[in-house]
Amino acid sequence: MTKSKASAQAAHPLTLIPGPVEFTDEVLAAMATPSQSHVSPQFVEVFGDALALLRQLFFNTDKRAQTFAIAGAGTLGWDFVSANLIEPGEDALVLHTGYFADSLADCIATYGGKPTQLKAPIGDIVTLDAIETALKEKKFKVVTITHVDTSTGVLSDIKSIAALVRAVSPETLVIVDGVCSVGVEEIRFDDWDLDLVLTAPQKAIGVPAGLSIFIASGRALDVFRARKAPPTSYYASFAKWLPIMQNYEAKKPSYFSTPPVQNIHALLASLKQILAVPLADRFAAHARMSDRIKATIASYGLKQVAVREGYQANGMTAVYLPDGVALPDLLPRIASRGIVLAGGLHKEIATKYFRIGHMGVSVTDEDREDFDKALAAIKESLAEAGYTI
């Protein structure tokens, strides 16, 4: 059991997985906000401020775009894309760098879209040449990119992919699954001409799960308005939610479905902490920690799942197990030292690797020693399991 020098939280195992992550005291205190009407002046102010600060997180100033924070999981963002931006029978190009592309493709198909997956080898990226070839062969309504696939730790270059899409198929919408990247990796929504970036709060944003967070461009909203048929979801509908978000950001009470009041308070608390320092400094801190963890893992003789330097996530690391060591041999030993890591997720290699999450307060709070403890626990546990470093 571990208690941070800088935290008033009770001693607890450190959660160092690719989400949920550790939370700050201020965020947890905000989750304890007493009951409050979702249309009270006090809450309207909080919600409006949170939506405005999300624009800063996404580097957005174009007011034709809109930020959203809706009760649900990050997965709900897929439903918004599939039900609002793709009409039945329309084609979607899904760039596959791991487990979550399969799930997103399944969601698109559920709403009647026609997903085409462009698959990279496990641990690798989809190349720009392959993307260009696919875009020239067929007209796609959307291209979806998993910025960081949590199953592999592969980091996609969304800036370059978006520029390619604009050059080859400018009407195609660029959709980014940023669940494991927002708050860790740079995403310049306006400058890179993106159309929708979706995320969840329990990763680098550092807020307990319960929100679907995303930003949609003016172009994406125009595509929605030009639909031939109504959206194919009742709850995940821009028709229902766009005016709600616009009203709250304008500090006007509004109602379609009750927002999770406490989660929104926690979101605002976290965004204020995140934006109190330049985002460039935050990204740099995560990059430094990522480099340290990856170098230490390599010094143990272990290999990453993500194979290309420069295309490895800064908020997590997926690590192959050494020969002779299985997940049941390793993770419980690490857990006995007060460190919770994650097993594999990619269905083709799930039993062959484990994952470390390094994002949020565990990285940015210089008084914490979370990764000193984690790296020591991994080393000691490998030795106990019979592996010689």
Coordinates of N, CA and C in Angstrom, one line a residue, residues 182-373:
V182 N -5.5 12.2 -25.3 CA -5.8 13.6 -24.9 C -5.3 13.9 -23.5
G183 N -4.5 14.9 -23.4 CA -3.9 15.3 -22.2 C -2.4 14.8 -22.1
V184 N -2.0 13.9 -23.0 CA -0.6 13.4 -23.0 C 0.1 13.8 -24.3
E185 N -0.6 13.6 -25.4 CA -0.1 13.9 -26.7 C -0.6 15.2 -27.3
E186 N 0.2 15.9 -28.1 CA -0.3 17.1 -28.7 C -1.4 16.8 -29.7
I187 N -2.5 17.5 -29.6 CA -3.6 17.5 -30.6 C -4.0 18.9 -30.9
R188 N -3.7 19.4 -32.0 CA -4.1 20.8 -32.4 C -5.3 20.7 -33.3
F189 N -6.4 20.8 -32.7 CA -7.7 20.5 -33.5 C -7.8 21.5 -34.7
D190 N -7.7 22.8 -34.4 CA -7.9 23.7 -35.5 C -6.7 23.7 -36.5
D191 N -5.5 23.7 -36.0 CA -4.3 23.8 -36.9 C -4.2 22.6 -37.8
W192 N -4.6 21.4 -37.3 CA -4.5 20.2 -38.1 C -5.7 19.8 -38.9
D193 N -6.7 20.7 -38.7 CA -8.0 20.6 -39.5 C -8.7 19.2 -39.3
L194 N -8.9 18.9 -38.0 CA -9.5 17.7 -37.6 C -11.0 17.9 -37.5
D195 N -11.8 16.8 -37.5 CA -13.3 17.0 -37.5 C -13.9 16.5 -36.3
L196 N -13.4 15.5 -35.6 CA -13.9 15.1 -34.3 C -12.8 14.3 -33.6
V197 N -12.6 14.7 -32.3 CA -11.7 14.0 -31.4 C -12.5 13.6 -30.2
L198 N -12.5 12.4 -29.9 CA -13.2 11.9 -28.8 C -12.3 11.3 -27.7
T199 N -12.7 11.4 -26.5 CA -11.9 10.9 -25.4 C -12.7 10.6 -24.2
A200 N -12.1 10.1 -23.1 CA -12.7 9.8 -21.9 C -11.9 10.4 -20.7
P201 N -12.5 10.6 -19.6 CA -11.8 11.4 -18.5 C -10.9 10.6 -17.7
Q202 N -11.0 9.3 -17.6 CA -10.3 8.5 -16.6 C -8.8 8.3 -17.0
K203 N -8.4 8.8 -18.1 CA -7.0 8.6 -18.5 C -6.2 9.9 -18.2
A204 N -5.6 10.5 -19.1 CA -4.7 11.6 -18.8 C -5.4 12.8 -18.3
I205 N -6.7 12.9 -18.6 CA -7.5 14.1 -18.0 C -7.6 13.9 -16.5
G206 N -7.5 12.7 -16.0 CA -7.4 12.4 -14.5 C -8.7 12.7 -13.8
V207 N -9.8 12.2 -14.3 CA -11.2 12.3 -13.7 C -11.8 10.9 -13.7
P208 N -12.5 10.5 -12.6 CA -13.2 9.2 -12.6 C -14.1 9.0 -13.9
A209 N -14.2 7.8 -14.3 CA -14.9 7.5 -15.5 C -16.4 7.9 -15.3
G210 N -17.1 8.2 -16.5 CA -18.5 8.5 -16.4 C -18.9 9.6 -17.4
L211 N -17.9 10.0 -18.2 CA -18.1 11.1 -19.2 C -17.6 10.6 -20.6
S212 N -18.4 11.0 -21.6 CA -17.9 10.9 -23.0 C -17.6 12.4 -23.4
I213 N -16.4 12.6 -23.7 CA -15.9 14.0 -24.0 C -15.4 14.0 -25.5
F214 N -15.9 15.0 -26.2 CA -15.4 15.1 -27.6 C -15.6 16.6 -28.1
I215 N -14.9 16.8 -29.2 CA -15.1 18.1 -29.9 C -15.4 17.8 -31.4
A216 N -16.4 18.5 -31.9 CA -16.8 18.3 -33.3 C -16.6 19.6 -34.1
S217 N -16.0 19.5 -35.3 CA -15.7 20.7 -36.1 C -17.0 21.3 -36.7
G218 N -16.9 22.6 -37.1 CA -18.0 23.1 -37.9 C -18.3 22.3 -39.1
R219 N -17.3 21.8 -39.8 CA -17.5 21.0 -41.0 C -18.3 19.7 -40.6
A220 N -17.9 19.1 -39.6 CA -18.6 17.9 -39.1 C -20.1 18.2 -38.8
L221 N -20.3 19.3 -38.1 CA -21.7 19.6 -37.8 C -22.5 20.0 -39.0
D222 N -21.8 20.6 -40.0 CA -22.5 20.8 -41.3 C -22.9 19.5 -42.0
V223 N -22.0 18.6 -41.9 CA -22.3 17.2 -42.5 C -23.5 16.6 -41.8
F224 N -23.5 16.7 -40.5 CA -24.7 16.2 -39.8 C -25.9 16.9 -40.2
R225 N -25.9 18.2 -40.3 CA -27.1 19.0 -40.7 C -27.6 18.6 -42.1
A226 N -26.7 18.2 -42.9 CA -27.1 17.8 -44.3 C -27.5 16.4 -44.4
R227 N -27.6 15.6 -43.4 CA -28.1 14.2 -43.4 C -29.4 14.1 -44.2
K228 N -29.5 13.0 -44.9 CA -30.8 12.7 -45.6 C -31.8 12.1 -44.7
A229 N -31.3 11.5 -43.6 CA -32.2 10.8 -42.7 C -31.8 11.3 -41.3
P230 N -32.7 11.1 -40.3 CA -32.4 11.5 -38.9 C -31.3 10.6 -38.4
P231 N -30.6 11.1 -37.3 CA -29.5 10.2 -36.7 C -30.1 8.9 -36.3
T232 N -29.3 7.9 -36.3 CA -29.8 6.5 -36.0 C -29.7 6.1 -34.5
S233 N -29.5 7.1 -33.7 CA -29.6 6.9 -32.2 C -30.4 8.0 -31.6
Y234 N -31.1 7.6 -30.5 CA -31.9 8.6 -29.8 C -31.0 9.4 -28.8
Y235 N -30.2 8.7 -28.0 CA -29.4 9.4 -27.0 C -28.2 10.0 -27.6
A236 N -27.5 9.2 -28.5 CA -26.3 9.7 -29.1 C -26.6 10.5 -30.4
S237 N -27.3 11.6 -30.2 CA -27.8 12.4 -31.3 C -27.3 13.9 -31.2
F238 N -26.6 14.3 -32.2 CA -26.3 15.8 -32.2 C -27.5 16.6 -32.2
A239 N -28.6 16.2 -32.8 CA -29.8 17.0 -32.8 C -30.3 17.2 -31.4
K240 N -30.1 16.2 -30.5 CA -30.5 16.4 -29.1 C -29.5 17.2 -28.3
W241 N -28.2 16.9 -28.5 CA -27.1 17.4 -27.6 C -26.5 18.7 -28.0
L242 N -26.4 19.0 -29.3 CA -25.7 20.2 -29.7 C -26.3 21.5 -29.1
P243 N -27.7 21.7 -29.1 CA -28.2 22.9 -28.4 C -28.0 22.9 -26.9
I244 N -27.9 21.7 -26.3 CA -27.7 21.6 -24.9 C -26.3 22.2 -24.5
M245 N -25.3 21.7 -25.3 CA -23.9 22.1 -25.0 C -23.7 23.6 -25.4
Q246 N -24.3 24.0 -26.4 CA -24.2 25.5 -26.8 C -24.8 26.3 -25.7
N247 N -25.9 25.9 -25.2 CA -26.6 26.7 -24.1 C -25.7 26.7 -22.8
Y248 N -25.2 25.5 -22.4 CA -24.4 25.5 -21.2 C -23.2 26.4 -21.3
E249 N -22.5 26.3 -22.5 CA -21.3 27.1 -22.7 C -21.7 28.6 -22.6
A250 N -22.9 28.9 -23.1 CA -23.3 30.3 -23.0 C -23.9 30.7 -21.7
K251 N -23.8 29.7 -20.7 CA -24.2 29.9 -19.3 C -25.7 30.1 -19.2
K252 N -26.4 29.2 -20.0 CA -27.9 29.2 -20.0 C -28.3 27.7 -19.6
P253 N -29.2 27.6 -18.6 CA -29.7 26.3 -18.2 C -30.4 25.6 -19.4
S254 N -30.2 24.3 -19.5 CA -30.8 23.6 -20.6 C -31.0 22.1 -20.2
Y255 N -31.8 21.4 -20.9 CA -32.1 20.0 -20.5 C -32.5 19.1 -21.7
F256 N -31.8 18.0 -21.7 CA -32.3 16.9 -22.5 C -32.3 15.6 -21.7
S257 N -31.1 15.4 -21.1 CA -30.9 14.3 -20.1 C -30.0 14.7 -19.0
T258 N -30.3 14.3 -17.8 CA -29.5 14.9 -16.7 C -28.0 14.6 -16.8
P259 N -27.2 15.7 -16.7 CA -25.8 15.5 -16.7 C -25.3 15.0 -15.4
P260 N -24.1 14.3 -15.4 CA -23.5 13.8 -14.1 C -22.9 15.0 -13.4
V261 N -23.6 15.6 -12.5 CA -23.2 16.9 -11.9 C -21.8 16.8 -11.3
Q262 N -21.6 15.7 -10.5 CA -20.3 15.6 -9.7 C -19.1 15.4 -10.7
N263 N -19.4 14.6 -11.7 CA -18.3 14.4 -12.7 C -17.9 15.7 -13.4
I264 N -18.9 16.5 -13.7 CA -18.6 17.8 -14.4 C -17.8 18.7 -13.4
H265 N -18.1 18.7 -12.1 CA -17.3 19.4 -11.2 C -15.9 18.9 -11.1
A266 N -15.7 17.6 -11.1 CA -14.4 17.0 -11.1 C -13.7 17.4 -12.4
L267 N -14.4 17.4 -13.5 CA -13.7 17.7 -14.8 C -13.2 19.1 -14.8
L268 N -14.0 20.1 -14.3 CA -13.5 21.4 -14.2 C -12.3 21.6 -13.3
A269 N -12.3 20.9 -12.1 CA -11.2 20.9 -11.2 C -9.9 20.4 -11.9
S270 N -10.0 19.3 -12.7 CA -8.9 18.8 -13.3 C -8.4 19.7 -14.5
L271 N -9.3 20.2 -15.3 CA -8.9 21.1 -16.4 C -8.2 22.3 -15.8
K272 N -8.6 22.9 -14.7 CA -8.0 24.0 -14.1 C -6.5 23.7 -13.8
Q273 N -6.3 22.5 -13.2 CA -5.0 22.0 -12.8 C -4.1 21.8 -14.1
I274 N -4.7 21.1 -15.1 CA -4.0 20.9 -16.3 C -3.5 22.1 -17.0
L275 N -4.4 23.1 -17.1 CA -4.2 24.3 -17.9 C -3.5 25.4 -17.1
A276 N -3.1 25.1 -15.8 CA -2.4 26.1 -15.0 C -0.9 26.2 -15.4
V277 N -0.5 25.2 -16.2 CA 0.9 25.2 -16.8 C 0.7 25.1 -18.3
P278 N 1.7 25.6 -19.1 CA 1.6 25.4 -20.5 C 1.5 23.9 -20.9
L279 N 0.6 23.7 -21.9 CA 0.4 22.3 -22.3 C 1.7 21.7 -22.9
A280 N 2.5 22.5 -23.5 CA 3.8 22.0 -24.0 C 4.6 21.5 -22.9
D281 N 4.6 22.1 -21.7 CA 5.3 21.6 -20.6 C 4.8 20.2 -20.1
R282 N 3.5 20.1 -20.1 CA 2.8 18.9 -19.7 C 3.2 17.7 -20.7
F283 N 3.1 18.0 -22.0 CA 3.5 17.0 -23.0 C 5.0 16.6 -22.8
A284 N 5.8 17.6 -22.5 CA 7.3 17.3 -22.4 C 7.5 16.4 -21.1
A285 N 6.8 16.7 -20.1 CA 6.9 15.9 -18.9 C 6.5 14.4 -19.1
H286 N 5.5 14.2 -19.9 CA 5.1 12.8 -20.2 C 6.1 12.2 -21.1
A287 N 6.6 12.9 -22.0 CA 7.6 12.3 -22.9 C 8.9 11.9 -22.2
R288 N 9.3 12.7 -21.2 CA 10.5 12.4 -20.4 C 10.2 11.1 -19.6
M289 N 9.0 11.0 -19.0 CA 8.7 9.8 -18.2 C 8.7 8.6 -19.1
S290 N 8.1 8.8 -20.3 CA 8.0 7.7 -21.2 C 9.3 7.2 -21.6
D291 N 10.2 8.1 -21.9 CA 11.6 7.8 -22.3 C 12.3 7.0 -21.1
R292 N 12.1 7.5 -19.9 CA 12.7 6.8 -18.8 C 12.2 5.4 -18.6
I293 N 10.9 5.2 -18.7 CA 10.3 3.9 -18.5 C 10.7 2.9 -19.6
K294 N 10.7 3.4 -20.8 CA 11.1 2.6 -22.0 C 12.5 2.2 -21.9
A295 N 13.4 3.1 -21.5 CA 14.8 2.8 -21.4 C 15.1 1.8 -20.3
T296 N 14.4 2.0 -19.2 CA 14.5 1.0 -18.0 C 14.1 -0.4 -18.4
I297 N 12.9 -0.4 -19.1 CA 12.4 -1.7 -19.5 C 13.4 -2.4 -20.5
A298 N 14.0 -1.6 -21.4 CA 15.0 -2.2 -22.3 C 16.2 -2.7 -21.5
S299 N 16.6 -1.9 -20.5 CA 17.7 -2.4 -19.7 C 17.5 -3.7 -19.0
Y300 N 16.2 -4.0 -18.8 CA 15.8 -5.3 -18.2 C 15.9 -6.4 -19.2
G301 N 16.1 -6.1 -20.5 CA 16.1 -7.0 -21.5 C 14.8 -7.3 -22.1
L302 N 13.8 -6.4 -21.9 CA 12.4 -6.6 -22.4 C 12.1 -5.8 -23.6
K303 N 11.2 -6.2 -24.4 CA 10.9 -5.5 -25.7 C 9.5 -5.0 -25.6
Q304 N 9.3 -3.8 -26.3 CA 8.0 -3.2 -26.4 C 7.2 -3.9 -27.6
V305 N 5.9 -3.8 -27.4 CA 5.0 -4.3 -28.5 C 5.1 -3.3 -29.7
A306 N 5.1 -2.0 -29.4 CA 5.2 -0.9 -30.4 C 6.6 -0.9 -30.9
V307 N 6.8 -1.2 -32.2 CA 8.1 -1.5 -32.7 C 8.9 -0.3 -33.3
R308 N 8.1 0.8 -33.7 CA 8.8 1.9 -34.4 C 9.1 3.0 -33.4
E309 N 10.4 3.4 -33.3 CA 10.8 4.6 -32.5 C 10.1 5.8 -33.1
G310 N 9.6 6.7 -32.3 CA 8.8 7.8 -32.7 C 7.4 7.6 -32.9
Y311 N 7.0 6.3 -32.8 CA 5.5 5.9 -32.9 C 5.1 5.1 -31.7
Q312 N 5.7 5.5 -30.6 CA 5.4 4.8 -29.3 C 4.8 5.8 -28.4
A313 N 3.7 5.4 -27.7 CA 2.9 6.3 -26.9 C 3.7 6.9 -25.8
N314 N 3.4 8.1 -25.4 CA 4.1 8.7 -24.3 C 3.3 8.5 -23.0
G315 N 2.1 8.0 -23.0 CA 1.3 7.8 -21.8 C 1.2 6.3 -21.4
M316 N 1.8 5.4 -22.1 CA 1.7 4.0 -21.8 C 2.8 3.3 -22.5
T317 N 3.1 2.1 -22.0 CA 4.1 1.2 -22.6 C 3.6 -0.2 -22.5
A318 N 3.5 -0.9 -23.7 CA 3.2 -2.3 -23.7 C 4.5 -3.1 -23.8
V319 N 4.6 -4.1 -23.0 CA 5.9 -4.8 -22.8 C 5.7 -6.3 -22.9
Y320 N 6.5 -6.9 -23.8 CA 6.4 -8.4 -24.0 C 7.1 -9.0 -22.8
L321 N 6.5 -10.1 -22.3 CA 7.0 -10.9 -21.2 C 8.3 -11.6 -21.7
P322 N 9.2 -11.8 -20.8 CA 10.4 -12.6 -21.2 C 10.1 -14.1 -21.3
D323 N 10.8 -14.9 -22.0 CA 10.6 -16.3 -22.1 C 10.6 -16.9 -20.7
G324 N 9.7 -17.8 -20.5 CA 9.6 -18.5 -19.2 C 8.8 -17.8 -18.1
V325 N 8.3 -16.6 -18.4 CA 7.5 -15.9 -17.4 C 6.1 -15.6 -18.0
A326 N 5.1 -16.0 -17.3 CA 3.7 -15.8 -17.7 C 3.1 -14.7 -16.9
L327 N 2.0 -14.2 -17.4 CA 1.3 -13.1 -16.7 C 0.9 -13.5 -15.2
P328 N 0.4 -14.7 -15.0 CA 0.1 -15.1 -13.6 C 1.3 -15.2 -12.7
D329 N 2.5 -15.4 -13.4 CA 3.7 -15.4 -12.6 C 4.2 -14.0 -12.2
L330 N 3.8 -13.0 -13.0 CA 4.3 -11.7 -12.8 C 3.4 -10.7 -12.2
L331 N 2.2 -10.5 -12.7 CA 1.3 -9.4 -12.2 C 0.9 -9.5 -10.8
P332 N 0.6 -10.7 -10.3 CA 0.3 -10.8 -8.8 C 1.5 -10.5 -7.9
R333 N 2.7 -10.8 -8.4 CA 3.9 -10.4 -7.6 C 4.1 -8.9 -7.6
I334 N 3.8 -8.3 -8.7 CA 3.9 -6.8 -8.8 C 2.8 -6.2 -7.9
A335 N 1.6 -6.8 -7.9 CA 0.5 -6.3 -7.1 C 0.8 -6.4 -5.6
S336 N 1.5 -7.5 -5.2 CA 1.8 -7.6 -3.8 C 2.7 -6.6 -3.3
R337 N 3.4 -5.8 -4.2 CA 4.2 -4.7 -3.9 C 3.5 -3.4 -4.0
G338 N 2.2 -3.4 -4.1 CA 1.4 -2.2 -4.1 C 1.3 -1.5 -5.4
I339 N 1.6 -2.2 -6.5 CA 1.5 -1.6 -7.9 C 0.6 -2.4 -8.7
V340 N -0.4 -1.8 -9.3 CA -1.4 -2.4 -10.2 C -1.0 -2.1 -11.7
L341 N -0.6 -3.1 -12.4 CA -0.4 -3.0 -13.9 C -1.4 -3.8 -14.6
A342 N -1.4 -3.6 -15.9 CA -2.5 -4.3 -16.7 C -1.9 -5.4 -17.5
G343 N -2.7 -6.4 -17.8 CA -2.3 -7.5 -18.7 C -2.5 -7.1 -20.1
G344 N -2.3 -8.0 -21.0 CA -2.4 -7.8 -22.4 C -3.9 -7.7 -22.8
L345 N -4.1 -7.0 -24.0 CA -5.5 -6.8 -24.4 C -5.7 -7.2 -25.9
H346 N -4.6 -7.1 -26.7 CA -4.8 -7.4 -28.1 C -5.0 -8.9 -28.2
K347 N -6.1 -9.3 -28.8 CA -6.5 -10.7 -28.8 C -5.5 -11.7 -29.3
E348 N -4.7 -11.3 -30.2 CA -3.7 -12.2 -30.8 C -2.5 -12.5 -30.0
I349 N -2.2 -11.6 -29.0 CA -1.0 -11.7 -28.2 C -1.3 -11.4 -26.7
A350 N -2.6 -11.5 -26.3 CA -3.0 -11.1 -25.0 C -2.2 -11.7 -23.8
T351 N -1.8 -12.9 -24.0 CA -1.1 -13.6 -22.9 C 0.4 -13.4 -22.9
K352 N 0.9 -12.6 -23.8 CA 2.3 -12.5 -24.0 C 2.9 -11.2 -23.6
Y353 N 2.1 -10.3 -23.0 CA 2.6 -9.0 -22.6 C 1.8 -8.3 -21.5
F354 N 2.4 -7.3 -20.9 CA 1.7 -6.5 -19.9 C 1.8 -5.0 -20.3
R355 N 1.1 -4.2 -19.6 CA 1.0 -2.8 -19.9 C 1.2 -1.9 -18.7
I356 N 1.9 -0.8 -18.9 CA 2.2 0.2 -17.8 C 1.5 1.5 -18.3
G357 N 0.7 2.1 -17.5 CA 0.2 3.4 -17.8 C 1.0 4.5 -17.1
H358 N 1.5 5.5 -17.8 CA 2.2 6.6 -17.2 C 1.7 7.9 -17.7
M359 N 0.6 8.4 -17.0 CA 0.0 9.6 -17.4 C -0.7 10.3 -16.2
G360 N -0.9 11.5 -16.3 CA -1.6 12.3 -15.2 C -0.7 12.6 -14.1
V361 N -1.3 12.7 -12.9 CA -0.7 13.2 -11.7 C 0.5 12.3 -11.3
S362 N 0.5 11.1 -11.6 CA 1.7 10.2 -11.3 C 2.9 10.7 -12.1
V363 N 2.7 11.4 -13.2 CA 3.8 11.9 -14.0 C 4.1 13.4 -13.6
T364 N 3.1 14.2 -13.5 CA 3.3 15.6 -13.4 C 3.6 16.1 -12.0
D365 N 3.3 15.3 -10.9 CA 3.5 15.7 -9.6 C 5.0 15.3 -9.2
E366 N 5.9 16.2 -9.1 CA 7.3 15.9 -8.9 C 7.5 15.3 -7.5
D367 N 6.6 15.5 -6.6 CA 6.8 14.9 -5.2 C 6.4 13.4 -5.2
R368 N 5.8 12.9 -6.2 CA 5.4 11.5 -6.2 C 6.6 10.7 -6.7
E369 N 6.6 9.4 -6.2 CA 7.7 8.5 -6.6 C 7.1 7.2 -7.2
D370 N 5.9 7.4 -7.9 CA 5.1 6.2 -8.3 C 6.0 5.3 -9.2
F371 N 6.7 5.9 -10.1 CA 7.4 5.0 -11.1 C 8.8 4.5 -10.6
D372 N 9.3 5.2 -9.6 CA 10.5 4.6 -8.9 C 10.0 3.2 -8.3
K373 N 8.8 3.3 -7.7 CA 8.3 2.1 -7.0 C 7.9 1.1 -8.1

